[in-house]
Amino acid sequence: GESVGLHLPTLSVQEGDNSIINCAYSNSASDYFIWYKQESGKGPQFIIDIRSNMDKRQGQRVTVLLNKTVKHLSLQIAATQPGDSAVYFCAENKNQAGTALIFGKGTTLSVSS
Amino acid sequence: EPEVTQTPSHQVTQMGQEVILRCVPISNHLYFYWYRQILGQKVEFLVSFYNNEISEKSEIFDDQFSVERPDGSNFTLKIRSTKLEDSAMYFCASSGPSGRAGEQFFGPGTRLTVL
């Protein structure tokens, strides 16, 4: 079965809105969660990560929330811009070098002006 | 800013042929990975490599696949006898000793088309 997945395959927002992308995971043993952005024709690009001993982490315009009780991960993007349009994947890992990243299916974010 | 590079960007091959996909990881990184992404689907782990050995591999990485670090800069993925279902984007990634263990940097990918 799939360890990490996303609730919605697509999300459409207006420029300037806040976006929330959700992910559910099933492996309680995972220690580390990452959000990647993938633009068309490119490889996944690291956005932000969070360890299992945290419940919130903020970056520039992005916030990741981790709810271990319900095994839920979310990515919040503030003031979404057209350049944010991409596919967003959550991924999990045991936070050990050399171990596999397990990706979810991805959410396509479309930002209209 | 250092980045992972991959060549070629697109490889077209006939079913049954051997292909070698090439990657140059970030220079001070010690862990190397291959992933694949079938069109429209999620990214799937194939294999990780450290100290000239495979660290971990998935069920996808069967005897048709092999990896090698032939010199100090390149990391290759060989598919011995390609099948139609091998058509996908193949991403190389690397991670370093000082960064977060799970933070893997991805290359732009090689699109493999098997005819």
Tab-separated table of C-alpha atoms in Angstrom:
chain	number	residue	atom	x	y	z
A	1	GLY	CA	0.000	0.000	0.000
A	2	GLU	CA	0.929	3.631	-0.360
A	3	SER	CA	2.600	5.237	2.579
A	4	VAL	CA	2.089	8.858	1.704
A	5	GLY	CA	-0.744	10.393	-0.279
A	6	LEU	CA	-2.542	13.632	-1.004
A	7	HIS	CA	-6.175	14.470	-0.566
A	8	LEU	CA	-6.776	16.435	-3.766
A	9	PRO	CA	-5.177	15.982	-7.172
A	10	THR	CA	-5.767	19.606	-8.222
A	11	LEU	CA	-6.153	23.000	-6.569
A	12	SER	CA	-6.997	26.233	-8.362
A	13	VAL	CA	-6.542	29.606	-6.660
A	14	GLN	CA	-6.425	33.278	-7.544
A	15	GLU	CA	-3.198	35.223	-7.325
A	16	GLY	CA	-2.808	36.643	-3.840
A	17	ASP	CA	-4.895	33.964	-2.137
A	18	ASN	CA	-3.436	31.616	0.422
A	19	SER	CA	-3.126	27.988	-0.681
A	20	ILE	CA	-3.306	24.898	1.485
A	21	ILE	CA	-2.168	21.551	0.146
A	22	ASN	CA	-2.805	18.475	2.258
A	23	CYS	CA	-1.182	15.103	2.630
A	24	ALA	CA	-1.943	12.030	4.717
A	25	TYR	CA	0.678	9.507	5.684
A	26	SER	CA	0.360	6.064	7.190
A	27	ASN	CA	3.829	5.124	8.409
A	28	SER	CA	4.123	6.098	12.075
A	29	ALA	CA	7.839	5.257	11.962
A	30	SER	CA	8.662	8.093	9.568
A	31	ASP	CA	10.788	10.779	11.192
A	32	TYR	CA	11.050	13.337	8.512
A	33	PHE	CA	8.655	14.910	6.038
A	34	ILE	CA	9.430	17.073	3.065
A	35	TRP	CA	7.482	19.096	0.549
A	36	TYR	CA	8.780	19.216	-3.007
A	37	LYS	CA	7.700	21.409	-5.907
A	38	GLN	CA	7.932	20.080	-9.444
A	39	GLU	CA	7.583	22.408	-12.386
A	40	SER	CA	6.857	21.065	-15.832
A	41	GLY	CA	9.857	19.263	-17.312
A	42	LYS	CA	11.986	19.630	-14.192
A	43	GLY	CA	13.001	17.526	-11.219
A	44	PRO	CA	11.494	17.890	-7.747
A	45	GLN	CA	12.742	20.942	-5.899
A	46	PHE	CA	12.984	21.014	-2.107
A	47	ILE	CA	10.654	23.547	-0.478
A	48	ILE	CA	10.548	22.876	3.230
A	49	ASP	CA	10.900	20.021	5.671
A	50	ILE	CA	9.850	19.128	9.184
A	51	ARG	CA	10.986	16.557	11.701
A	52	SER	CA	8.542	14.413	13.605
A	53	ASN	CA	9.373	16.165	16.891
A	54	MET	CA	7.943	19.424	15.551
A	55	ASP	CA	4.403	20.431	14.616
A	56	LYS	CA	5.085	23.594	12.650
A	57	ARG	CA	7.881	25.085	10.622
A	58	GLN	CA	7.914	28.305	8.685
A	59	GLY	CA	9.886	29.379	5.681
A	60	GLN	CA	9.602	32.258	3.281
A	61	ARG	CA	5.892	32.416	2.380
A	62	VAL	CA	5.508	28.719	3.205
A	63	THR	CA	4.507	26.916	6.382
A	64	VAL	CA	4.404	23.196	6.991
A	65	LEU	CA	2.147	21.758	9.666
A	66	LEU	CA	2.440	18.248	11.033
A	67	ASN	CA	-0.327	16.561	12.994
A	68	LYS	CA	1.007	13.233	14.189
A	69	THR	CA	-2.236	12.321	15.939
A	70	VAL	CA	-4.101	12.045	12.645
A	71	LYS	CA	-0.984	11.537	10.487
A	72	HIS	CA	-1.598	14.652	8.465
A	73	LEU	CA	0.819	17.043	6.795
A	74	SER	CA	-0.040	20.313	5.110
A	75	LEU	CA	1.736	22.991	3.128
A	76	GLN	CA	0.478	26.531	3.330
A	77	ILE	CA	1.576	29.053	0.725
A	78	ALA	CA	0.877	32.683	1.558
A	79	ALA	CA	-0.005	35.211	-1.146
A	80	THR	CA	0.166	32.633	-3.925
A	81	GLN	CA	1.821	33.841	-7.132
A	82	PRO	CA	1.616	32.544	-10.718
A	83	GLY	CA	5.168	31.246	-10.286
A	84	ASP	CA	3.873	28.895	-7.614
A	85	SER	CA	1.957	26.937	-10.241
A	86	ALA	CA	3.427	23.436	-10.173
A	87	VAL	CA	2.854	19.934	-8.847
A	88	TYR	CA	3.489	19.617	-5.116
A	89	PHE	CA	4.519	16.341	-3.554
A	90	CYS	CA	4.878	15.416	0.063
A	91	ALA	CA	7.484	12.817	0.878
A	92	GLU	CA	8.582	10.930	3.950
A	93	ASN	CA	11.850	9.467	5.040
A	94	LYS	CA	13.413	7.867	8.087
A	95	ASN	CA	15.827	10.815	8.289
A	96	GLN	CA	18.782	8.569	7.678
A	97	ALA	CA	21.206	9.340	4.915
A	98	GLY	CA	20.879	6.998	1.997
A	99	THR	CA	17.312	5.987	2.651
A	100	ALA	CA	14.485	6.249	0.188
A	101	LEU	CA	12.114	9.160	-0.066
A	102	ILE	CA	8.568	7.849	-0.329
A	103	PHE	CA	6.483	10.256	-2.371
A	104	GLY	CA	2.763	10.847	-2.443
A	105	LYS	CA	0.784	11.270	-5.655
A	106	GLY	CA	1.004	15.041	-5.946
A	107	THR	CA	-1.343	18.014	-6.107
A	108	THR	CA	-1.339	20.267	-9.149
A	109	LEU	CA	-1.610	23.907	-8.048
A	110	SER	CA	-2.878	26.333	-10.680
A	111	VAL	CA	-2.674	30.048	-9.935
A	112	SER	CA	-4.617	32.436	-12.106
A	113	SER	CA	-3.997	36.174	-12.335
B	1	GLU	CA	24.786	27.200	-6.660
B	2	PRO	CA	25.870	23.579	-7.160
B	3	GLU	CA	23.371	21.313	-8.843
B	4	VAL	CA	22.881	17.766	-10.023
B	5	THR	CA	23.187	17.379	-13.787
B	6	GLN	CA	21.938	14.554	-15.997
B	7	THR	CA	22.574	13.475	-19.564
B	8	PRO	CA	20.992	12.983	-21.959
B	9	SER	CA	17.830	14.987	-21.427
B	10	HIS	CA	15.932	12.606	-23.712
B	11	GLN	CA	16.826	9.070	-24.764
B	12	VAL	CA	14.871	7.076	-27.303
B	13	THR	CA	15.628	3.387	-27.628
B	14	GLN	CA	14.225	0.195	-29.062
B	15	MET	CA	12.791	-2.464	-26.782
B	16	GLY	CA	15.492	-4.931	-25.742
B	17	GLN	CA	18.336	-2.455	-26.097
B	18	GLU	CA	20.636	-1.420	-23.278
B	19	VAL	CA	20.661	2.171	-22.082
B	20	ILE	CA	22.941	4.044	-19.727
B	21	LEU	CA	21.687	7.170	-18.020
B	22	ARG	CA	24.310	9.470	-16.615
B	23	CYS	CA	24.383	11.795	-13.655
B	24	VAL	CA	26.913	14.114	-12.072
B	25	PRO	CA	25.945	14.561	-8.399
B	26	ILE	CA	26.875	17.594	-6.338
B	27	SER	CA	30.600	17.356	-5.767
B	28	ASN	CA	30.834	16.959	-1.990
B	29	HIS	CA	27.821	14.682	-1.677
B	30	LEU	CA	28.283	11.090	-0.603
B	31	TYR	CA	24.842	9.525	-1.153
B	32	PHE	CA	23.377	9.012	-4.585
B	33	TYR	CA	19.940	7.932	-5.696
B	34	TRP	CA	17.879	7.070	-8.740
B	35	TYR	CA	14.139	7.612	-8.935
B	36	ARG	CA	11.706	7.276	-11.785
B	37	GLN	CA	8.417	8.938	-12.621
B	38	ILE	CA	6.020	7.434	-15.110
B	39	LEU	CA	4.085	10.167	-16.908
B	40	GLY	CA	1.463	11.714	-14.643
B	41	GLN	CA	2.321	9.551	-11.671
B	42	LYS	CA	4.284	9.956	-8.464
B	43	VAL	CA	8.028	9.748	-8.110
B	44	GLU	CA	9.205	6.230	-7.199
B	45	PHE	CA	12.444	5.269	-5.502
B	46	LEU	CA	14.721	2.850	-7.341
B	47	VAL	CA	18.043	2.662	-5.524
B	48	SER	CA	20.458	4.441	-3.216
B	49	PHE	CA	24.236	4.164	-3.332
B	50	TYR	CA	26.953	4.947	-0.827
B	51	ASN	CA	30.636	4.102	-0.604
B	52	ASN	CA	30.500	2.167	-3.874
B	53	GLU	CA	27.701	-0.075	-2.684
B	54	ILE	CA	23.947	-0.191	-2.984
B	55	SER	CA	22.439	0.933	0.339
B	56	GLU	CA	18.812	0.286	-0.422
B	57	LYS	CA	16.765	-0.737	-3.438
B	58	SER	CA	13.101	-1.062	-4.258
B	59	GLU	CA	11.199	-3.934	-5.867
B	60	ILE	CA	11.358	-2.062	-9.162
B	61	PHE	CA	15.154	-2.329	-9.184
B	62	ASP	CA	15.424	-5.884	-10.489
B	63	ASP	CA	18.270	-7.683	-12.248
B	64	GLN	CA	17.769	-5.586	-15.371
B	65	PHE	CA	19.029	-2.529	-13.509
B	66	SER	CA	22.498	-1.725	-12.266
B	67	VAL	CA	24.274	1.338	-10.939
B	68	GLU	CA	27.881	2.343	-11.010
B	69	ARG	CA	30.171	5.144	-9.976
B	70	PRO	CA	32.815	4.713	-12.684
B	71	ASP	CA	34.918	7.671	-11.570
B	72	GLY	CA	34.935	10.446	-8.987
B	73	SER	CA	32.194	12.459	-10.577
B	74	ASN	CA	29.740	10.313	-12.543
B	75	PHE	CA	26.935	8.058	-11.326
B	76	THR	CA	25.182	5.868	-13.879
B	77	LEU	CA	22.032	3.798	-14.177
B	78	LYS	CA	22.099	0.950	-16.698
B	79	ILE	CA	19.033	-0.861	-17.939
B	80	ARG	CA	20.198	-4.037	-19.645
B	81	SER	CA	17.249	-4.930	-21.823
B	82	THR	CA	14.659	-2.184	-21.935
B	83	LYS	CA	10.947	-2.889	-21.872
B	84	LEU	CA	8.087	-0.668	-22.963
B	85	GLU	CA	7.127	-0.133	-19.323
B	86	ASP	CA	10.573	1.347	-18.589
B	87	SER	CA	9.464	4.496	-20.396
B	88	ALA	CA	9.565	7.215	-17.746
B	89	MET	CA	11.477	10.198	-16.430
B	90	TYR	CA	14.524	9.075	-14.490
B	91	PHE	CA	15.806	11.413	-11.803
B	92	CYS	CA	19.167	11.284	-10.147
B	93	ALA	CA	19.544	12.810	-6.686
B	94	SER	CA	22.326	13.274	-4.177
B	95	SER	CA	22.616	14.193	-0.528
B	96	GLY	CA	25.524	15.318	1.546
B	97	PRO	CA	27.071	14.507	4.890
B	98	SER	CA	26.323	17.853	6.467
B	99	GLY	CA	22.830	18.506	5.231
B	100	ARG	CA	19.629	17.100	6.634
B	101	ALA	CA	19.680	13.385	6.014
B	102	GLY	CA	16.527	13.355	3.979
B	103	GLU	CA	17.267	16.450	1.933
B	104	GLN	CA	18.013	15.091	-1.473
B	105	PHE	CA	18.792	17.350	-4.407
B	106	PHE	CA	17.324	16.254	-7.700
B	107	GLY	CA	18.619	16.637	-11.220
B	108	PRO	CA	16.440	17.742	-14.156
B	109	GLY	CA	15.816	14.167	-15.267
B	110	THR	CA	16.268	12.044	-18.374
B	111	ARG	CA	13.163	11.191	-20.328
B	112	LEU	CA	13.480	7.579	-21.518
B	113	THR	CA	11.212	6.484	-24.339
B	114	VAL	CA	11.210	2.796	-25.227
B	115	LEU	CA	9.675	1.957	-28.610
